[in-house]
XYZ file of C-alpha atoms in Angstrom:
436
model
C 19.734 -24.543 14.840
C 16.826 -25.485 12.621
C 17.521 -26.154 8.972
C 13.893 -26.441 8.036
C 11.033 -24.008 7.910
C 8.088 -23.364 10.130
C 4.606 -22.253 9.389
C 1.185 -22.236 10.851
C 0.061 -22.203 14.442
C -2.713 -21.106 16.757
C -1.076 -19.445 19.741
C -3.261 -20.436 22.677
C -5.518 -17.543 21.826
C -8.013 -18.147 24.609
C -5.277 -17.560 27.206
C -2.552 -15.357 25.763
C -4.061 -13.161 23.091
C -6.954 -12.087 25.280
C -4.603 -10.379 27.728
C -5.968 -7.102 26.400
C -9.215 -6.668 28.290
C -10.056 -3.087 27.381
C -9.809 -3.090 23.585
C -13.414 -4.113 23.036
C -12.471 -6.902 20.662
C -14.523 -10.007 20.114
C -13.260 -13.243 18.663
C -9.816 -14.831 18.547
C -6.466 -13.650 17.207
C -4.727 -16.051 14.830
C -1.180 -15.982 13.497
C 0.398 -17.872 10.604
C 4.186 -17.502 10.455
C 6.000 -18.825 7.398
C 9.746 -19.229 6.899
C 9.835 -19.902 3.179
C 13.338 -21.359 2.937
C 15.621 -23.966 4.468
C 19.311 -24.379 5.213
C 21.706 -22.424 7.449
C 22.505 -19.917 4.710
C 18.835 -18.887 5.015
C 19.097 -18.658 8.803
C 17.700 -15.121 8.735
C 14.266 -16.260 7.565
C 14.014 -18.743 10.419
C 15.206 -16.053 12.824
C 12.628 -13.562 11.485
C 9.833 -16.046 12.117
C 11.109 -17.079 15.537
C 11.402 -13.410 16.507
C 7.851 -12.786 15.319
C 6.629 -15.709 17.409
C 8.282 -14.285 20.500
C 6.520 -10.972 19.896
C 3.244 -12.859 20.041
C 4.197 -15.013 23.008
C 6.534 -12.648 24.846
C 7.428 -14.709 27.890
C 9.115 -17.646 26.060
C 12.960 -17.839 26.021
C 14.840 -19.228 23.001
C 18.083 -20.134 21.255
C 18.143 -18.187 17.973
C 19.176 -14.528 17.716
C 17.781 -12.002 15.221
C 20.226 -9.200 16.158
C 23.974 -9.298 16.927
C 23.290 -8.224 20.524
C 19.836 -9.753 20.708
C 18.334 -12.353 22.990
C 17.657 -15.883 21.783
C 14.271 -16.460 20.218
C 14.023 -20.135 19.240
C 13.137 -22.304 22.222
C 9.464 -23.178 22.412
C 8.581 -22.112 18.880
C 6.037 -24.595 17.474
C 7.088 -26.108 14.150
C 3.842 -27.368 12.700
C 4.964 -27.934 9.106
C 8.625 -28.381 8.202
C 10.660 -29.534 5.224
C 8.558 -31.384 2.658
C 5.410 -30.771 4.701
C 5.885 -27.005 4.426
C 4.308 -27.057 0.990
C 2.048 -24.824 -1.056
C -0.797 -27.308 -0.637
C -0.512 -27.381 3.158
C -0.177 -23.612 3.372
C -3.367 -23.141 1.370
C -5.240 -25.757 3.395
C -4.055 -24.206 6.667
C -5.243 -20.722 5.719
C -8.629 -21.985 4.535
C -9.086 -24.202 7.590
C -9.350 -27.383 5.483
C -8.047 -30.094 7.823
C -8.902 -32.862 5.345
C -6.503 -31.392 2.780
C -3.504 -31.378 5.124
C -0.713 -33.901 4.516
C 1.749 -34.483 7.354
C 2.706 -31.967 9.985
C 0.686 -31.136 13.090
C -2.612 -30.800 11.248
C -3.249 -27.333 12.693
C -5.279 -24.970 10.531
C -6.797 -21.509 10.864
C -10.221 -22.668 12.063
C -11.431 -19.113 12.450
C -14.838 -17.528 13.003
C -16.458 -14.335 11.619
C -15.217 -12.124 14.489
C -11.608 -13.344 14.404
C -8.506 -11.377 13.363
C -5.738 -13.052 11.349
C -2.080 -12.054 11.083
C 0.128 -13.687 8.415
C 3.879 -13.150 8.175
C 6.026 -14.690 5.447
C 9.809 -14.333 5.309
C 11.625 -16.058 2.469
C 12.575 -15.904 -1.178
C 10.455 -14.521 -3.962
C 10.484 -13.330 -7.525
C 8.037 -11.492 -9.757
C 4.630 -13.025 -8.986
C 5.919 -15.928 -6.904
C 7.026 -17.027 -3.428
C 9.112 -20.077 -2.625
C 8.151 -22.707 -0.060
C 10.688 -24.870 1.818
C 9.925 -27.923 -0.309
C 11.044 -25.776 -3.286
C 7.509 -25.549 -4.661
C 6.231 -22.198 -5.922
C 3.265 -20.273 -4.558
C 2.139 -18.021 -7.392
C 0.459 -14.692 -6.747
C -2.828 -15.701 -8.351
C -2.995 -18.746 -6.074
C -2.551 -16.622 -2.969
C -5.128 -14.052 -4.074
C -7.571 -16.883 -4.837
C -7.016 -18.251 -1.324
C -7.666 -14.846 0.240
C -10.839 -14.424 -1.827
C -12.039 -17.873 -0.753
C -11.277 -17.126 2.877
C -13.328 -13.948 2.677
C -16.200 -15.762 0.958
C -16.442 -18.197 3.871
C -16.923 -15.255 6.277
C -14.386 -16.700 8.706
C -12.512 -13.557 9.694
C -13.238 -9.936 10.517
C -9.944 -8.529 9.250
C -6.632 -9.910 8.046
C -3.136 -8.378 8.046
C -0.327 -9.761 5.854
C 3.344 -8.782 6.270
C 5.487 -10.103 3.392
C 9.298 -10.255 3.245
C 10.684 -11.321 -0.154
C 12.299 -9.916 -3.268
C 9.784 -8.303 -5.667
C 7.148 -8.925 -2.969
C 5.005 -6.042 -4.189
C 4.216 -8.115 -7.298
C 2.215 -10.531 -5.131
C -0.438 -7.907 -4.382
C -0.101 -5.025 -6.850
C -3.065 -4.895 -9.262
C -4.164 -8.273 -7.849
C -5.453 -7.744 -4.296
C -8.956 -6.255 -4.576
C -10.476 -3.725 -2.227
C -13.253 -4.783 0.101
C -11.774 -8.016 1.491
C -10.909 -6.361 4.821
C -7.251 -7.191 4.163
C -4.270 -4.940 4.827
C -0.929 -6.001 3.324
C 2.557 -4.545 3.434
C 5.576 -5.811 1.509
C 9.324 -5.416 1.923
C 9.825 -4.308 -1.669
C 7.975 -3.008 -4.685
C 7.259 -5.326 -7.651
C 10.613 -4.774 -9.386
C 13.332 -4.721 -6.696
C 15.113 -6.993 -4.235
C 14.664 -6.954 -0.502
C 17.686 -6.896 1.782
C 19.290 -9.046 4.458
C 20.892 -7.300 7.449
C 22.960 -7.963 10.568
C 25.471 -9.781 8.354
C 29.092 -10.885 8.898
C 31.494 -8.010 8.424
C 28.737 -5.393 8.577
C 27.541 -5.354 12.156
C 29.542 -4.373 15.252
C 29.919 -7.093 17.856
C 28.879 -9.729 15.299
C 29.107 -13.183 16.921
C 32.116 -14.889 15.271
C 30.500 -18.329 15.390
C 27.826 -17.171 12.950
C 28.618 -17.008 9.236
C 25.210 -15.917 8.030
C 22.954 -12.871 8.072
C 20.782 -12.826 11.173
C 17.744 -11.000 9.825
C 16.077 -9.164 6.968
C 15.867 -5.378 6.930
C 12.099 -5.052 6.548
C 11.370 -7.846 9.009
C 13.640 -6.686 11.817
C 12.385 -3.138 11.243
C 8.741 -3.937 11.934
C 9.586 -6.231 14.822
C 12.023 -3.854 16.495
C 9.480 -1.066 16.052
C 6.856 -3.250 17.724
C 9.209 -3.900 20.634
C 10.090 -0.212 20.948
C 6.523 1.048 21.047
C 3.232 0.020 22.601
C 0.987 -1.795 20.080
C -2.015 -0.408 21.969
C -0.878 3.105 21.026
C 0.552 2.527 17.514
C -1.462 2.010 14.348
C -0.642 -0.108 11.323
C -0.164 3.083 9.298
C 2.233 4.568 11.828
C 4.316 1.419 11.815
C 4.271 1.360 8.016
C 5.683 4.904 7.884
C 8.465 4.139 10.361
C 9.413 0.845 8.728
C 9.337 2.445 5.276
C 11.821 5.101 6.385
C 14.235 2.603 7.902
C 13.983 0.108 5.033
C 14.660 2.715 2.344
C 18.131 3.019 3.942
C 18.609 6.633 2.960
C 18.269 6.750 -0.810
C 17.174 3.196 -1.743
C 20.604 2.361 -3.175
C 20.926 -0.312 -0.514
C 17.304 -0.416 0.521
C 13.830 -1.081 -0.825
C 10.413 0.549 -1.096
C 8.048 -0.810 1.554
C 4.583 -0.934 0.008
C 1.014 -1.285 1.281
C -2.019 -2.800 -0.445
C -5.653 -3.653 0.110
C -7.957 -1.786 2.470
C -5.248 0.559 3.697
C -7.509 3.519 4.502
C -9.946 1.471 6.537
C -7.588 -0.878 8.356
C -4.447 1.263 8.466
C -5.847 3.304 11.331
C -6.349 0.139 13.373
C -4.059 -0.602 16.295
C -1.236 -3.135 16.079
C -2.523 -4.735 19.268
C -5.589 -5.966 17.404
C -3.298 -8.434 15.594
C -0.141 -8.691 17.699
C -1.496 -8.346 21.223
C -0.057 -6.075 23.918
C 3.427 -6.383 25.380
C 3.541 -6.402 29.140
C 7.053 -4.927 29.094
C 6.050 -1.712 27.323
C 2.457 -1.128 28.377
C 3.352 2.354 29.632
C 5.018 3.431 26.404
C 3.332 5.743 23.947
C 3.905 5.984 20.221
C 7.132 7.839 19.436
C 7.172 9.864 16.234
C 9.847 8.784 13.769
C 11.425 12.246 13.805
C 12.209 11.995 17.521
C 15.475 10.684 18.951
C 13.826 7.351 19.719
C 13.173 6.535 16.056
C 14.397 3.259 14.594
C 18.182 3.083 14.141
C 19.634 2.971 10.633
C 20.777 -0.448 9.380
C 24.372 -1.380 10.113
C 24.935 -2.825 6.644
C 22.837 -4.816 4.238
C 23.218 -7.551 1.621
C 20.882 -8.274 -1.273
C 18.763 -11.326 -0.478
C 20.023 -13.214 -3.512
C 23.640 -12.597 -2.511
C 23.252 -13.781 1.081
C 24.311 -17.317 0.140
C 27.589 -15.958 -1.182
C 28.165 -14.034 2.048
C 27.556 -17.188 4.066
C 29.968 -19.450 2.193
C 32.573 -16.711 1.752
C 32.603 -16.033 5.492
C 32.916 -19.770 6.190
C 35.813 -19.941 3.754
C 37.629 -16.961 5.285
C 37.297 -18.221 8.854
C 38.195 -21.863 8.197
C 41.785 -22.874 9.028
C 44.141 -22.886 6.062
C 44.363 -26.313 4.436
C 41.474 -27.726 6.480
C 38.640 -29.872 5.187
C 36.234 -27.129 6.277
C 37.999 -24.597 4.083
C 37.929 -26.929 1.073
C 34.246 -27.693 1.617
C 33.363 -23.999 1.891
C 35.345 -23.275 -1.291
C 33.494 -26.004 -3.186
C 30.129 -24.743 -1.950
C 31.000 -21.198 -2.951
C 32.005 -22.309 -6.429
C 28.812 -24.341 -6.799
C 26.635 -21.368 -5.844
C 28.448 -19.078 -8.273
C 28.389 -21.666 -11.059
C 24.653 -22.218 -10.651
C 23.981 -18.484 -10.875
C 26.110 -18.165 -14.022
C 24.354 -21.172 -15.567
C 20.896 -19.689 -14.947
C 21.936 -16.249 -16.220
C 23.469 -17.571 -19.411
C 20.671 -20.069 -20.097
C 17.812 -17.554 -19.783
C 19.627 -14.936 -21.869
C 20.385 -17.452 -24.622
C 16.786 -18.713 -24.621
C 15.572 -15.132 -25.008
C 17.796 -14.641 -28.038
C 16.665 -17.933 -29.564
C 12.984 -17.057 -29.117
C 13.016 -13.359 -29.994
C 16.267 -12.699 -31.825
C 19.590 -11.297 -30.747
C 18.415 -7.677 -30.796
C 14.940 -7.967 -29.249
C 15.503 -10.879 -26.873
C 17.290 -9.079 -24.016
C 14.788 -6.201 -24.116
C 11.699 -8.412 -24.074
C 12.929 -10.520 -21.162
C 13.283 -7.535 -18.809
C 10.376 -5.380 -19.973
C 7.948 -4.233 -17.276
C 4.248 -3.931 -18.061
C 2.463 -0.607 -17.491
C 0.773 0.078 -14.171
C -2.658 -1.505 -13.952
C -1.638 -4.653 -15.792
C -0.764 -7.844 -13.901
C 2.579 -9.546 -14.357
C 1.093 -12.122 -16.711
C -2.243 -12.650 -18.477
C -2.191 -16.445 -18.168
C -0.873 -17.724 -14.842
C -1.121 -21.345 -15.932
C 1.166 -20.520 -18.840
C 3.693 -19.056 -16.405
C 3.646 -22.205 -14.259
C 4.113 -24.376 -17.350
C 6.957 -22.199 -18.618
C 8.809 -22.516 -15.320
C 8.286 -26.257 -15.261
C 9.504 -26.603 -18.845
C 12.668 -24.603 -18.172
C 13.474 -26.595 -15.031
C 12.970 -29.877 -16.863
C 15.629 -29.007 -19.424
C 17.914 -26.615 -17.538
C 17.653 -27.526 -13.849
C 16.034 -25.900 -10.837
C 15.833 -22.132 -10.707
C 16.313 -22.164 -6.933
C 16.216 -18.933 -4.985
C 18.642 -17.098 -7.283
C 16.796 -17.932 -10.489
C 13.419 -16.756 -9.207
C 14.345 -13.280 -10.410
C 13.665 -14.521 -13.957
C 9.957 -15.105 -13.361
C 9.276 -11.846 -15.181
C 11.167 -13.192 -18.206
C 8.994 -16.300 -18.335
C 5.879 -14.163 -17.843
C 6.930 -11.984 -20.761
C 7.321 -15.088 -22.904
C 3.714 -15.990 -22.118
C 2.517 -12.447 -22.804
C 4.310 -12.544 -26.161
C 2.473 -15.732 -27.158
C 5.366 -18.175 -26.804
C 4.167 -21.759 -26.366
C 5.713 -24.283 -24.003
C 6.786 -26.368 -27.013
C 8.850 -23.451 -28.281
C 10.438 -22.923 -24.878
C 11.198 -26.644 -24.609
C 13.027 -26.574 -27.939
C 14.986 -23.436 -27.035
C 15.799 -24.795 -23.573
C 17.079 -28.032 -25.067
C 19.470 -26.076 -27.288
C 20.540 -23.688 -24.530
C 21.017 -26.321 -21.828
C 22.192 -29.340 -23.781
C 23.818 -31.855 -21.469
C 22.549 -30.160 -18.294
C 20.781 -32.564 -15.923
C 17.321 -31.487 -14.749
C 18.401 -31.494 -11.091
C 21.244 -28.999 -11.509
């Protein structure tokens, strides 16, 4: 099983993606698939990406499952940038087609032309205005939007579709992605809520006992299982959005999220999925099935908040390990470490807020949400510096702590300087090593 992430490939477009001979398309289809995390506890992100690859290259077998009763999806998946090479810098260079800016990895980039179509899928961890890369660097929303604007300015694509799985993923595009770029984006969640893992231990029937971790993410498996159920030549982006939105809301949103769409939704939403994903030989005779029919997507069999998936993983390992074994002790220690880190981050940020804004106003300011039409933060460089300052004095935020990006943004919006945060962080995190 891979413990590192994958992103970026060109899938033999001249041979495979031109299987559709009657769609009237010119140019090449490109796909960039990003698993934004690493480690077995984040297995589901790797599985999401491997599953997506198999949708694009249907005939390859594999060795990772994305469903308790699913087929393996790993073997043959190209891993162009992994570990430390799966960085923000390489991701940006790959999208823009800048081979000279690539460091390590396969060197593949999206060397696209004006008539080409691009599909990007990211599955990983996020927070307000930010996505995490496997090297633990942060891709901020303004960076991504700048990349997309640059890509459009070079006239090297006809249209681009972006599917994004992460907590608060709506904050990456809301009030930031302009109209007119010929970009259609959907996200697993709105700007202020978590996304959800699914097919988890204890939740799914027939769950393989050798797995201790969630196998997929609710939004991701929803769009992929919908694609497998229906014919992409007969289903539009908008139709898939509606079906995935219904399944991902999970009834009343208590254990689900709001799937969102951004960009040129009216213009591109009526386009066919096959324009970006190709056609599946296995379901060429299928037609689109309305979500109210019996063949609609099944409800989830249980979900876990993305930020709690680590706890599920180590808890399941602990429960299944033999009593008194080294494996049980190791799982217990890992579980305690994860819980301790979360408590440390929670307490540190809350104390810093009180030091900066006072006991009464601090908690309110840290969680306040700006009105619609305003971006998360006015000064993105300030946000980056705030995060760096906190991590220097209090340790890495890691995937759990990314939920506090809004708190750091609110500090910037309130005029707090990095020097003030450094002083407050020193008081709040005295004696804490920077690598905690």
